[in-house]
Every structure is written in C-alpha cells, then in structure tokens.
Amino acid sequence: MISLIDIIIQLGGVLVEQATKAKWPEELIAAIQAAVDKFAAVKNDPVTKAQLESLRG
Amino acid sequence: MIIKAELIPGMLLLSFAVAFKACSAPPPEVTARNYIASAKAFLDSEKQSHPECKVAPGVTPNPGPVCSALARATSAKDLAIDALETYCGGAAFDAGATCQEPVGSTATDLLSKLQSATQNMNQTVSDAKAVISP
C-alpha cells in the first residue's frame, strides 16, 4: 500500500524535475531535494535497539 | 480550464508544501533518536577536540568545566537512550525488531518520560556548547 510519505517522495521528485526545467534558483531546488531525501531517510530508518546501543558513550 | 505550463512548478511546490506539513511530524521515537544521534555527533566531535577529557578506567576524570560539561551531557544522552529503549521495549525490540510504540495505560507515562529525558539531554548539550564556546 502506498503511504503519504511515498506520495511526498514522488511528488518531490517531479517537483525537482520541473523546477530544474523552469530554471528555478539552484538553492531552492537543493532545499527541495534535501527535504525529499530527509523523508526518504526517515522512511528507511526505523529505530532499533542495536542502533541505540551504538549511540552510547 | 487551461493551466499555463509555467504555473505547474508553482502548483507542485504548493502541493508539496501542504503534504510536507501534513506529515512532517515523525513518530516520537524517531524524533528522540534523531536528537540523540545529533547529540552523539556533537559530543564525539568535542571529545576529539578535547583529548584531556577522555575517560579511562582508573584515571581520575578531569574536573575542568569543559570536561565536566561533556560528561554531564554524555550521561544525559545515555539516560535518554535508556528512556527510549524503555519506550520501545519488549521482547521483540530486544531481539532486533523495530520500535514498538507502547499501548495501554502506561503509554502516556512512557512518552512523558521519553520527552523529559530528551529535553534534559538537549538542555545539557546546550549548556556544554555554552561552556565550550562562550
């Protein structure tokens, strides 16, 4: 089943493509791409015990 | 209705912003984990910059303000990890499964403790930053 995060990632990809064609400022395109990447990272990065243990000390 | 081609990126951006706002709040365990990871990165970086603060068995900790602040922040971070592990806890989580949000009567209490531990960690990290770079 497709989730809202999947929709945002897909929508963001289309947006970056269209904004590049429309010659939007590179900083704005980079910011949009960073937001999409952040969503993709959150989606693929669940919390696990091993991960938490690696953050000790 | 005809939509001008140059308006398409703007409409997409608006849609993206609305959808982003609608789902920009990650689950509490992800928020806490991200804060902890950020604190860990900062503390590791500062410990490398301040080798005099290195903690070793049998060695008396350096009592200076920077080392004390780093030690306090490290303890607070590890307490936040304890709180997050309790929040996610359960046999499946201990066996390697992803975090299972608590349910039932203890859920609110566990969430409150997690948020409190995370806030305390963030405060001690801010305090350490202030001591290191006044």
PDB file of C-alpha atoms in Angstrom:
ATOM      1  CA  MET A   1       0.000   0.000   0.000  1.00  0.00           C
ATOM      2  CA  ILE A   2       1.350   3.428  -0.902  1.00  0.00           C
ATOM      3  CA  SER A   3       1.827   5.775   2.053  1.00  0.00           C
ATOM      4  CA  LEU A   4       1.668   9.542   2.323  1.00  0.00           C
ATOM      5  CA  ILE A   5       5.465   9.578   2.647  1.00  0.00           C
ATOM      6  CA  ASP A   6       5.724   7.686  -0.665  1.00  0.00           C
ATOM      7  CA  ILE A   7       3.461  10.284  -2.277  1.00  0.00           C
ATOM      8  CA  ILE A   8       5.599  13.137  -0.921  1.00  0.00           C
ATOM      9  CA  ILE A   9       8.791  11.496  -2.197  1.00  0.00           C
ATOM     10  CA  GLN A  10       7.267  11.007  -5.664  1.00  0.00           C
ATOM     11  CA  LEU A  11       5.775  14.493  -5.732  1.00  0.00           C
ATOM     12  CA  GLY A  12       9.092  15.955  -4.633  1.00  0.00           C
ATOM     13  CA  GLY A  13      10.906  14.139  -7.426  1.00  0.00           C
ATOM     14  CA  VAL A  14       8.536  15.560 -10.038  1.00  0.00           C
ATOM     15  CA  LEU A  15       8.822  18.997  -8.470  1.00  0.00           C
ATOM     16  CA  VAL A  16      12.634  18.956  -8.611  1.00  0.00           C
ATOM     17  CA  GLU A  17      12.486  17.894 -12.276  1.00  0.00           C
ATOM     18  CA  GLN A  18      10.010  20.624 -13.219  1.00  0.00           C
ATOM     19  CA  ALA A  19      11.825  23.283 -11.195  1.00  0.00           C
ATOM     20  CA  THR A  20      15.092  22.386 -12.934  1.00  0.00           C
ATOM     21  CA  LYS A  21      13.426  22.755 -16.344  1.00  0.00           C
ATOM     22  CA  ALA A  22      11.918  26.083 -15.275  1.00  0.00           C
ATOM     23  CA  LYS A  23      15.405  27.225 -14.161  1.00  0.00           C
ATOM     24  CA  TRP A  24      14.443  27.960 -10.561  1.00  0.00           C
ATOM     25  CA  PRO A  25      17.273  29.125  -8.283  1.00  0.00           C
ATOM     26  CA  GLU A  26      19.650  26.266  -7.530  1.00  0.00           C
ATOM     27  CA  GLU A  27      19.426  26.929  -3.780  1.00  0.00           C
ATOM     28  CA  LEU A  28      15.660  26.379  -3.856  1.00  0.00           C
ATOM     29  CA  ILE A  29      15.972  23.167  -5.874  1.00  0.00           C
ATOM     30  CA  ALA A  30      18.649  21.929  -3.460  1.00  0.00           C
ATOM     31  CA  ALA A  31      16.406  22.698  -0.488  1.00  0.00           C
ATOM     32  CA  ILE A  32      13.520  20.762  -2.033  1.00  0.00           C
ATOM     33  CA  GLN A  33      15.809  17.839  -2.831  1.00  0.00           C
ATOM     34  CA  ALA A  34      17.123  17.884   0.759  1.00  0.00           C
ATOM     35  CA  ALA A  35      13.568  17.705   2.107  1.00  0.00           C
ATOM     36  CA  VAL A  36      12.779  14.762  -0.170  1.00  0.00           C
ATOM     37  CA  ASP A  37      15.986  12.999   0.906  1.00  0.00           C
ATOM     38  CA  LYS A  38      15.090  13.608   4.554  1.00  0.00           C
ATOM     39  CA  PHE A  39      11.717  11.956   4.063  1.00  0.00           C
ATOM     40  CA  ALA A  40      13.317   9.019   2.296  1.00  0.00           C
ATOM     41  CA  ALA A  41      15.813   8.648   5.160  1.00  0.00           C
ATOM     42  CA  VAL A  42      13.066   8.728   7.787  1.00  0.00           C
ATOM     43  CA  LYS A  43      11.077   6.150   5.899  1.00  0.00           C
ATOM     44  CA  ASN A  44      14.002   3.736   5.658  1.00  0.00           C
ATOM     45  CA  ASP A  45      15.469   4.304   9.057  1.00  0.00           C
ATOM     46  CA  PRO A  46      13.353   2.777  11.839  1.00  0.00           C
ATOM     47  CA  VAL A  47      14.564   2.759  15.449  1.00  0.00           C
ATOM     48  CA  THR A  48      16.268  -0.461  16.579  1.00  0.00           C
ATOM     49  CA  LYS A  49      17.998  -1.491  19.790  1.00  0.00           C
ATOM     50  CA  ALA A  50      21.333  -2.109  18.033  1.00  0.00           C
ATOM     51  CA  GLN A  51      21.192   1.412  16.628  1.00  0.00           C
ATOM     52  CA  LEU A  52      20.530   2.893  20.073  1.00  0.00           C
ATOM     53  CA  GLU A  53      23.301   0.902  21.705  1.00  0.00           C
ATOM     54  CA  SER A  54      25.735   2.274  19.112  1.00  0.00           C
ATOM     55  CA  LEU A  55      24.881   5.788  20.301  1.00  0.00           C
ATOM     56  CA  ARG A  56      26.004   5.207  23.900  1.00  0.00           C
ATOM     57  CA  GLY A  57      29.165   6.611  25.454  1.00  0.00           C
TER      58      GLY A  57
ATOM     59  CA  MET B   1      -9.658  25.156 -17.698  1.00  0.00           C
ATOM     60  CA  ILE B   2      -6.231  25.687 -19.261  1.00  0.00           C
ATOM     61  CA  ILE B   3      -3.202  25.732 -16.965  1.00  0.00           C
ATOM     62  CA  LYS B   4      -0.181  27.634 -18.165  1.00  0.00           C
ATOM     63  CA  ALA B   5       2.966  25.498 -18.249  1.00  0.00           C
ATOM     64  CA  GLU B   6       4.973  27.980 -16.202  1.00  0.00           C
ATOM     65  CA  LEU B   7       2.497  27.669 -13.339  1.00  0.00           C
ATOM     66  CA  ILE B   8       2.995  23.906 -12.976  1.00  0.00           C
ATOM     67  CA  PRO B   9       6.152  24.058 -10.804  1.00  0.00           C
ATOM     68  CA  GLY B  10       4.490  26.580  -8.503  1.00  0.00           C
ATOM     69  CA  MET B  11       1.402  24.403  -8.146  1.00  0.00           C
ATOM     70  CA  LEU B  12       3.594  21.390  -7.463  1.00  0.00           C
ATOM     71  CA  LEU B  13       5.519  23.341  -4.830  1.00  0.00           C
ATOM     72  CA  LEU B  14       2.279  24.330  -3.114  1.00  0.00           C
ATOM     73  CA  SER B  15       1.056  20.720  -3.147  1.00  0.00           C
ATOM     74  CA  PHE B  16       4.404  19.560  -1.829  1.00  0.00           C
ATOM     75  CA  ALA B  17       4.343  22.112   0.983  1.00  0.00           C
ATOM     76  CA  VAL B  18       0.827  21.095   2.039  1.00  0.00           C
ATOM     77  CA  ALA B  19       1.679  17.383   2.004  1.00  0.00           C
ATOM     78  CA  PHE B  20       5.006  18.032   3.757  1.00  0.00           C
ATOM     79  CA  LYS B  21       3.245  19.965   6.504  1.00  0.00           C
ATOM     80  CA  ALA B  22       0.596  17.267   6.853  1.00  0.00           C
ATOM     81  CA  CYS B  23       3.143  14.580   7.554  1.00  0.00           C
ATOM     82  CA  SER B  24       6.182  16.397   8.836  1.00  0.00           C
ATOM     83  CA  ALA B  25       5.833  15.187  12.429  1.00  0.00           C
ATOM     84  CA  PRO B  26       7.686  11.882  12.696  1.00  0.00           C
ATOM     85  CA  PRO B  27       6.838   9.371  15.432  1.00  0.00           C
ATOM     86  CA  PRO B  28       8.189  10.329  18.887  1.00  0.00           C
ATOM     87  CA  GLU B  29      10.762   7.533  18.904  1.00  0.00           C
ATOM     88  CA  VAL B  30      12.222   8.782  15.594  1.00  0.00           C
ATOM     89  CA  THR B  31      12.344  12.360  16.879  1.00  0.00           C
ATOM     90  CA  ALA B  32      14.090  11.229  20.066  1.00  0.00           C
ATOM     91  CA  ARG B  33      16.525   9.013  18.140  1.00  0.00           C
ATOM     92  CA  ASN B  34      17.421  11.889  15.825  1.00  0.00           C
ATOM     93  CA  TYR B  35      18.085  14.210  18.791  1.00  0.00           C
ATOM     94  CA  ILE B  36      20.229  11.520  20.426  1.00  0.00           C
ATOM     95  CA  ALA B  37      22.195  10.932  17.212  1.00  0.00           C
ATOM     96  CA  SER B  38      22.758  14.663  16.856  1.00  0.00           C
ATOM     97  CA  ALA B  39      23.961  14.907  20.472  1.00  0.00           C
ATOM     98  CA  LYS B  40      26.252  11.912  19.962  1.00  0.00           C
ATOM     99  CA  ALA B  41      27.814  13.504  16.870  1.00  0.00           C
ATOM    100  CA  PHE B  42      28.424  16.770  18.732  1.00  0.00           C
ATOM    101  CA  LEU B  43      29.855  15.066  21.823  1.00  0.00           C
ATOM    102  CA  ASP B  44      32.152  12.769  19.837  1.00  0.00           C
ATOM    103  CA  SER B  45      33.448  15.745  17.890  1.00  0.00           C
ATOM    104  CA  GLU B  46      34.138  17.739  21.060  1.00  0.00           C
ATOM    105  CA  LYS B  47      35.768  14.781  22.797  1.00  0.00           C
ATOM    106  CA  GLN B  48      38.191  14.551  19.868  1.00  0.00           C
ATOM    107  CA  SER B  49      38.919  18.257  20.199  1.00  0.00           C
ATOM    108  CA  HIS B  50      39.453  17.873  23.960  1.00  0.00           C
ATOM    109  CA  PRO B  51      41.575  14.737  24.492  1.00  0.00           C
ATOM    110  CA  GLU B  52      42.155  15.832  28.093  1.00  0.00           C
ATOM    111  CA  CYS B  53      38.507  14.856  28.722  1.00  0.00           C
ATOM    112  CA  LYS B  54      38.996  11.247  27.689  1.00  0.00           C
ATOM    113  CA  VAL B  55      37.534   8.865  30.256  1.00  0.00           C
ATOM    114  CA  ALA B  56      39.560   5.752  31.045  1.00  0.00           C
ATOM    115  CA  PRO B  57      39.342   3.120  33.790  1.00  0.00           C
ATOM    116  CA  GLY B  58      41.495   4.019  36.788  1.00  0.00           C
ATOM    117  CA  VAL B  59      42.023   7.595  35.626  1.00  0.00           C
ATOM    118  CA  THR B  60      40.544  10.460  37.642  1.00  0.00           C
ATOM    119  CA  PRO B  61      38.206  12.485  35.421  1.00  0.00           C
ATOM    120  CA  ASN B  62      39.424  15.945  34.511  1.00  0.00           C
ATOM    121  CA  PRO B  63      37.455  18.345  36.765  1.00  0.00           C
ATOM    122  CA  GLY B  64      37.646  21.282  34.341  1.00  0.00           C
ATOM    123  CA  PRO B  65      34.426  22.962  33.203  1.00  0.00           C
ATOM    124  CA  VAL B  66      34.623  21.671  29.623  1.00  0.00           C
ATOM    125  CA  CYS B  67      35.210  18.056  30.667  1.00  0.00           C
ATOM    126  CA  SER B  68      32.503  18.269  33.342  1.00  0.00           C
ATOM    127  CA  ALA B  69      30.016  19.670  30.834  1.00  0.00           C
ATOM    128  CA  LEU B  70      30.843  16.945  28.307  1.00  0.00           C
ATOM    129  CA  ALA B  71      30.494  14.257  30.991  1.00  0.00           C
ATOM    130  CA  ARG B  72      27.105  15.618  32.091  1.00  0.00           C
ATOM    131  CA  ALA B  73      25.854  15.778  28.502  1.00  0.00           C
ATOM    132  CA  THR B  74      27.079  12.239  27.813  1.00  0.00           C
ATOM    133  CA  SER B  75      25.253  10.950  30.906  1.00  0.00           C
ATOM    134  CA  ALA B  76      22.077  12.778  29.895  1.00  0.00           C
ATOM    135  CA  LYS B  77      22.318  11.295  26.387  1.00  0.00           C
ATOM    136  CA  ASP B  78      22.684   7.782  27.763  1.00  0.00           C
ATOM    137  CA  LEU B  79      19.698   8.367  30.058  1.00  0.00           C
ATOM    138  CA  ALA B  80      17.684   9.445  27.005  1.00  0.00           C
ATOM    139  CA  ILE B  81      18.714   6.188  25.322  1.00  0.00           C
ATOM    140  CA  ASP B  82      17.508   4.288  28.418  1.00  0.00           C
ATOM    141  CA  ALA B  83      14.166   6.107  28.235  1.00  0.00           C
ATOM    142  CA  LEU B  84      13.838   5.404  24.519  1.00  0.00           C
ATOM    143  CA  GLU B  85      14.652   1.729  24.986  1.00  0.00           C
ATOM    144  CA  THR B  86      12.011   1.524  27.708  1.00  0.00           C
ATOM    145  CA  TYR B  87       9.524   3.314  25.442  1.00  0.00           C
ATOM    146  CA  CYS B  88      10.217   0.903  22.568  1.00  0.00           C
ATOM    147  CA  GLY B  89      10.742  -2.024  24.916  1.00  0.00           C
ATOM    148  CA  GLY B  90       9.565  -5.542  24.671  1.00  0.00           C
ATOM    149  CA  ALA B  91      10.890  -8.939  23.780  1.00  0.00           C
ATOM    150  CA  ALA B  92      10.644  -8.276  20.056  1.00  0.00           C
ATOM    151  CA  PHE B  93      12.542  -4.978  20.301  1.00  0.00           C
ATOM    152  CA  ASP B  94      15.265  -6.611  22.406  1.00  0.00           C
ATOM    153  CA  ALA B  95      15.515  -9.370  19.802  1.00  0.00           C
ATOM    154  CA  GLY B  96      16.191  -6.885  16.996  1.00  0.00           C
ATOM    155  CA  ALA B  97      12.754  -5.781  15.808  1.00  0.00           C
ATOM    156  CA  THR B  98      11.988  -2.121  15.176  1.00  0.00           C
ATOM    157  CA  CYS B  99      10.482   0.082  17.888  1.00  0.00           C
ATOM    158  CA  GLN B 100       7.000  -0.876  19.009  1.00  0.00           C
ATOM    159  CA  GLU B 101       5.112   2.117  20.366  1.00  0.00           C
ATOM    160  CA  PRO B 102       3.657   1.314  23.793  1.00  0.00           C
ATOM    161  CA  VAL B 103      -0.070   0.798  24.171  1.00  0.00           C
ATOM    162  CA  GLY B 104      -2.359   0.746  27.159  1.00  0.00           C
ATOM    163  CA  SER B 105      -2.302   2.648  30.400  1.00  0.00           C
ATOM    164  CA  THR B 106       1.475   3.091  30.587  1.00  0.00           C
ATOM    165  CA  ALA B 107       1.836   4.625  27.104  1.00  0.00           C
ATOM    166  CA  THR B 108       1.289   8.221  28.220  1.00  0.00           C
ATOM    167  CA  ASP B 109       3.672   7.833  31.139  1.00  0.00           C
ATOM    168  CA  LEU B 110       6.414   6.311  28.960  1.00  0.00           C
ATOM    169  CA  LEU B 111       6.016   9.051  26.352  1.00  0.00           C
ATOM    170  CA  SER B 112       6.221  11.712  29.050  1.00  0.00           C
ATOM    171  CA  LYS B 113       9.414  10.181  30.458  1.00  0.00           C
ATOM    172  CA  LEU B 114      10.931   9.944  26.984  1.00  0.00           C
ATOM    173  CA  GLN B 115      10.156  13.587  26.241  1.00  0.00           C
ATOM    174  CA  SER B 116      11.500  14.661  29.630  1.00  0.00           C
ATOM    175  CA  ALA B 117      14.750  12.729  29.141  1.00  0.00           C
ATOM    176  CA  THR B 118      15.167  14.132  25.622  1.00  0.00           C
ATOM    177  CA  GLN B 119      14.562  17.702  26.813  1.00  0.00           C
ATOM    178  CA  ASN B 120      17.060  17.225  29.643  1.00  0.00           C
ATOM    179  CA  MET B 121      19.637  15.892  27.177  1.00  0.00           C
ATOM    180  CA  ASN B 122      19.094  18.805  24.802  1.00  0.00           C
ATOM    181  CA  GLN B 123      19.500  21.249  27.692  1.00  0.00           C
ATOM    182  CA  THR B 124      22.749  19.706  28.933  1.00  0.00           C
ATOM    183  CA  VAL B 125      24.103  19.646  25.359  1.00  0.00           C
ATOM    184  CA  SER B 126      23.208  23.338  25.015  1.00  0.00           C
ATOM    185  CA  ASP B 127      24.930  24.001  28.332  1.00  0.00           C
ATOM    186  CA  ALA B 128      28.025  22.164  27.095  1.00  0.00           C
ATOM    187  CA  LYS B 129      28.035  24.232  23.903  1.00  0.00           C
ATOM    188  CA  ALA B 130      27.846  27.396  26.002  1.00  0.00           C
ATOM    189  CA  VAL B 131      30.802  26.283  28.147  1.00  0.00           C
ATOM    190  CA  ILE B 132      32.898  25.248  25.139  1.00  0.00           C
ATOM    191  CA  SER B 133      32.094  28.321  23.010  1.00  0.00           C
ATOM    192  CA  PRO B 134      31.001  31.063  25.423  1.00  0.00           C
TER     193      PRO B 134
END
